[in-house]
Amino acid sequence: STIATVTSATYTVSAGATASETITAVPFGTSKAAFLAAVIAGEAHQARDATNVSDPVVTGNTLVITAEDGITVVTYTISVKPDAPVISSVATDGFITLGEKAAIHVIGTANPNALVSVTLTNGANSKSGTQQLSGGATAYDITLDGTAATPAALADGTISVSATATIASVVSTVTNASATQDTVLPTVTKIGDGSADVVLAIGNTDL
């Protein structure tokens, strides 16, 4: 037989009928054993060389399949997809105040060593930032200046928040969240109705 192809019900396997194919959409952290178990031989007598498949599997690993004829060879390059990052908080409590709009903290977690990208959007205005995780770290804290958004500063109202994680040029699906910006300062003129009135100055939006 000259069949040197594989299939999978779990991953996406290209079928270009060439000597160089791909296996993509492999979840982050997949063990070598689990990966190989989910890759099905296209013919019972073919041989597979998994020497270049690490444990866990990472992007750039290769699985080499040799057909029964010993001549036909297909090399599958593997692509691992990072998990979508988790957004734990935006401006701590989801409300962006006057004092926070120039330094909006988006905090969460992602796969180790991922490049995390976060974008704040309000209408046509947006501001993006990134953080490269390293040393096995999974927690990120990206600070964005809403007043420096383009083409104009983020306006009061709903702020859409999106985040992705990238590892070895493979981008995760998008995580979406939202926050509310309210930078109008409340004014309380007084508390009381007589000689014991307490007159207050302008407060802040956390009042």
XYZ file of C-alpha atoms in Angstrom:
207
model
C 0.000 0.000 0.000
C 1.072 3.583 -0.638
C -1.306 5.100 1.926
C 0.592 7.329 4.362
C -2.283 9.491 5.541
C -4.035 9.752 8.898
C -7.372 11.084 10.104
C -8.779 12.279 13.415
C -12.201 12.882 14.896
C -10.628 15.180 17.479
C -8.196 17.369 15.541
C -8.180 18.963 12.091
C -6.044 17.006 9.635
C -5.236 18.458 6.219
C -5.802 16.305 3.169
C -3.785 17.989 0.471
C -2.296 14.751 -0.843
C 1.242 16.141 -0.439
C 4.312 15.015 1.467
C 3.814 17.869 3.965
C 0.480 18.089 5.768
C -0.799 19.528 9.059
C -2.640 18.504 12.195
C -4.183 21.577 13.840
C -6.599 22.558 16.625
C -4.783 20.403 19.172
C -5.753 21.701 22.651
C -3.026 23.199 24.808
C -1.506 20.715 27.233
C -2.484 17.589 25.266
C -0.242 14.684 26.281
C 1.715 12.742 23.690
C -0.210 9.553 24.469
C -3.590 11.253 24.118
C -2.532 12.910 20.876
C -1.307 9.705 19.269
C -4.421 7.845 20.389
C -6.593 10.410 18.607
C -4.688 10.146 15.302
C -6.039 7.234 13.265
C -3.931 5.395 10.702
C -5.248 5.483 7.155
C -3.994 1.936 6.590
C -3.152 -0.810 9.063
C 0.372 -1.535 7.794
C 1.759 1.997 7.795
C 4.432 3.000 10.325
C 4.506 6.160 12.423
C 7.531 7.964 13.797
C 6.586 10.083 16.814
C 10.168 10.862 17.818
C 9.563 14.578 17.254
C 6.311 14.685 19.222
C 6.969 16.099 22.695
C 4.999 15.495 25.883
C 2.908 17.577 26.148
C 2.523 18.297 22.445
C 3.632 21.746 21.265
C 3.356 23.694 18.039
C 6.046 22.690 15.550
C 6.168 19.004 16.535
C 6.059 16.586 13.608
C 4.561 13.148 13.118
C 6.045 11.152 10.229
C 3.962 8.443 8.545
C 5.529 5.875 6.227
C 3.324 3.744 3.982
C 3.605 -0.023 3.705
C 5.723 0.353 0.558
C 8.470 1.960 2.645
C 8.758 4.775 0.114
C 5.703 6.981 0.492
C 6.169 9.342 3.439
C 3.962 12.138 4.779
C 5.182 14.524 7.478
C 2.434 16.131 9.575
C 3.326 19.385 11.331
C 1.349 19.912 14.526
C -0.243 23.164 15.676
C -1.417 23.531 19.283
C -4.133 26.093 20.012
C -3.840 28.034 23.275
C -6.824 28.168 25.596
C -8.852 31.366 25.479
C -7.619 33.593 28.322
C -9.732 34.222 31.401
C -10.678 37.831 32.204
C -11.011 37.979 35.997
C -11.608 41.691 36.431
C -11.679 45.047 34.657
C -10.879 48.064 36.834
C -11.293 45.757 39.870
C -15.097 45.897 40.014
C -16.132 46.401 36.389
C -16.733 50.131 36.866
C -14.214 52.613 35.461
C -14.132 55.851 37.418
C -12.587 59.240 36.687
C -9.520 58.266 38.674
C -9.147 54.979 36.801
C -9.770 55.895 33.166
C -6.098 56.669 32.468
C -4.943 53.380 34.010
C -7.536 50.652 33.469
C -6.305 47.319 34.821
C -7.453 44.152 33.042
C -6.488 41.128 35.126
C -6.777 37.432 34.390
C -5.014 34.190 33.539
C -3.763 32.464 30.389
C -1.645 29.506 29.408
C 1.979 29.674 30.575
C 4.278 31.801 28.439
C 1.446 33.125 26.258
C 1.401 36.588 24.732
C -1.853 38.067 26.039
C -3.516 40.824 24.014
C -6.352 42.943 25.413
C -8.461 45.535 23.599
C -10.945 48.017 25.066
C -13.573 49.288 22.628
C -16.186 52.002 22.915
C -17.919 52.776 19.624
C -15.212 53.595 17.092
C -12.630 54.199 19.810
C -10.239 51.504 21.013
C -7.088 50.945 23.025
C -4.976 47.775 23.016
C -2.141 46.406 25.106
C -0.163 43.216 25.498
C 1.797 41.274 28.105
C 4.244 38.478 27.406
C 4.056 35.838 30.139
C 7.326 34.102 30.935
C 8.890 31.638 33.330
C 5.748 29.551 33.406
C 3.636 32.449 34.717
C -0.108 32.315 34.020
C -1.372 35.575 35.581
C -1.529 38.793 33.575
C -2.260 42.405 34.529
C -2.459 44.745 31.554
C -2.894 48.478 32.179
C -4.561 50.532 29.449
C -4.944 54.307 29.199
C -8.506 54.945 28.055
C -7.721 58.613 27.502
C -5.177 57.607 24.838
C -7.608 55.479 22.815
C -7.869 56.183 19.093
C -9.304 58.011 17.320
C -10.612 59.525 20.572
C -10.683 58.782 24.296
C -13.095 56.144 25.563
C -16.438 57.754 26.352
C -18.674 57.006 29.319
C -20.915 54.005 28.846
C -20.298 50.354 28.089
C -16.695 49.409 27.340
C -16.241 46.136 25.458
C -13.222 44.078 26.526
C -11.645 41.352 24.385
C -8.616 39.165 25.065
C -6.624 36.566 23.148
C -3.578 34.423 23.916
C -0.868 33.628 21.373
C 1.750 30.885 21.586
C 4.153 30.155 18.730
C 2.091 32.379 16.395
C -1.102 30.388 17.073
C -3.929 32.573 18.416
C -6.648 31.407 20.798
C -10.317 32.114 20.423
C -11.450 35.475 21.795
C -12.679 35.994 25.344
C -15.209 38.825 25.647
C -16.300 40.837 28.666
C -17.554 44.344 29.382
C -17.219 47.162 31.886
C -19.026 50.426 32.535
C -17.248 53.768 32.503
C -18.759 56.637 34.468
C -16.512 59.646 35.000
C -19.167 62.267 35.838
C -18.478 63.519 39.344
C -21.533 63.687 41.627
C -22.160 66.900 43.531
C -23.792 66.694 46.963
C -24.680 70.161 48.246
C -25.594 69.312 51.829
C -26.879 66.707 54.231
C -29.491 67.915 56.714
C -32.293 70.439 56.842
C -31.303 73.001 59.440
C -28.525 74.407 61.570
C -26.764 71.059 61.607
C -26.428 70.910 57.804
C -23.188 69.410 56.535
C -21.986 70.952 53.276
C -19.955 68.593 51.060
C -17.554 69.362 48.275
C -17.568 67.532 44.989
C -16.793 63.881 45.617
C -15.672 61.184 43.286
C -17.479 58.559 41.286
C -17.014 55.944 44.005
C -19.178 57.998 46.412
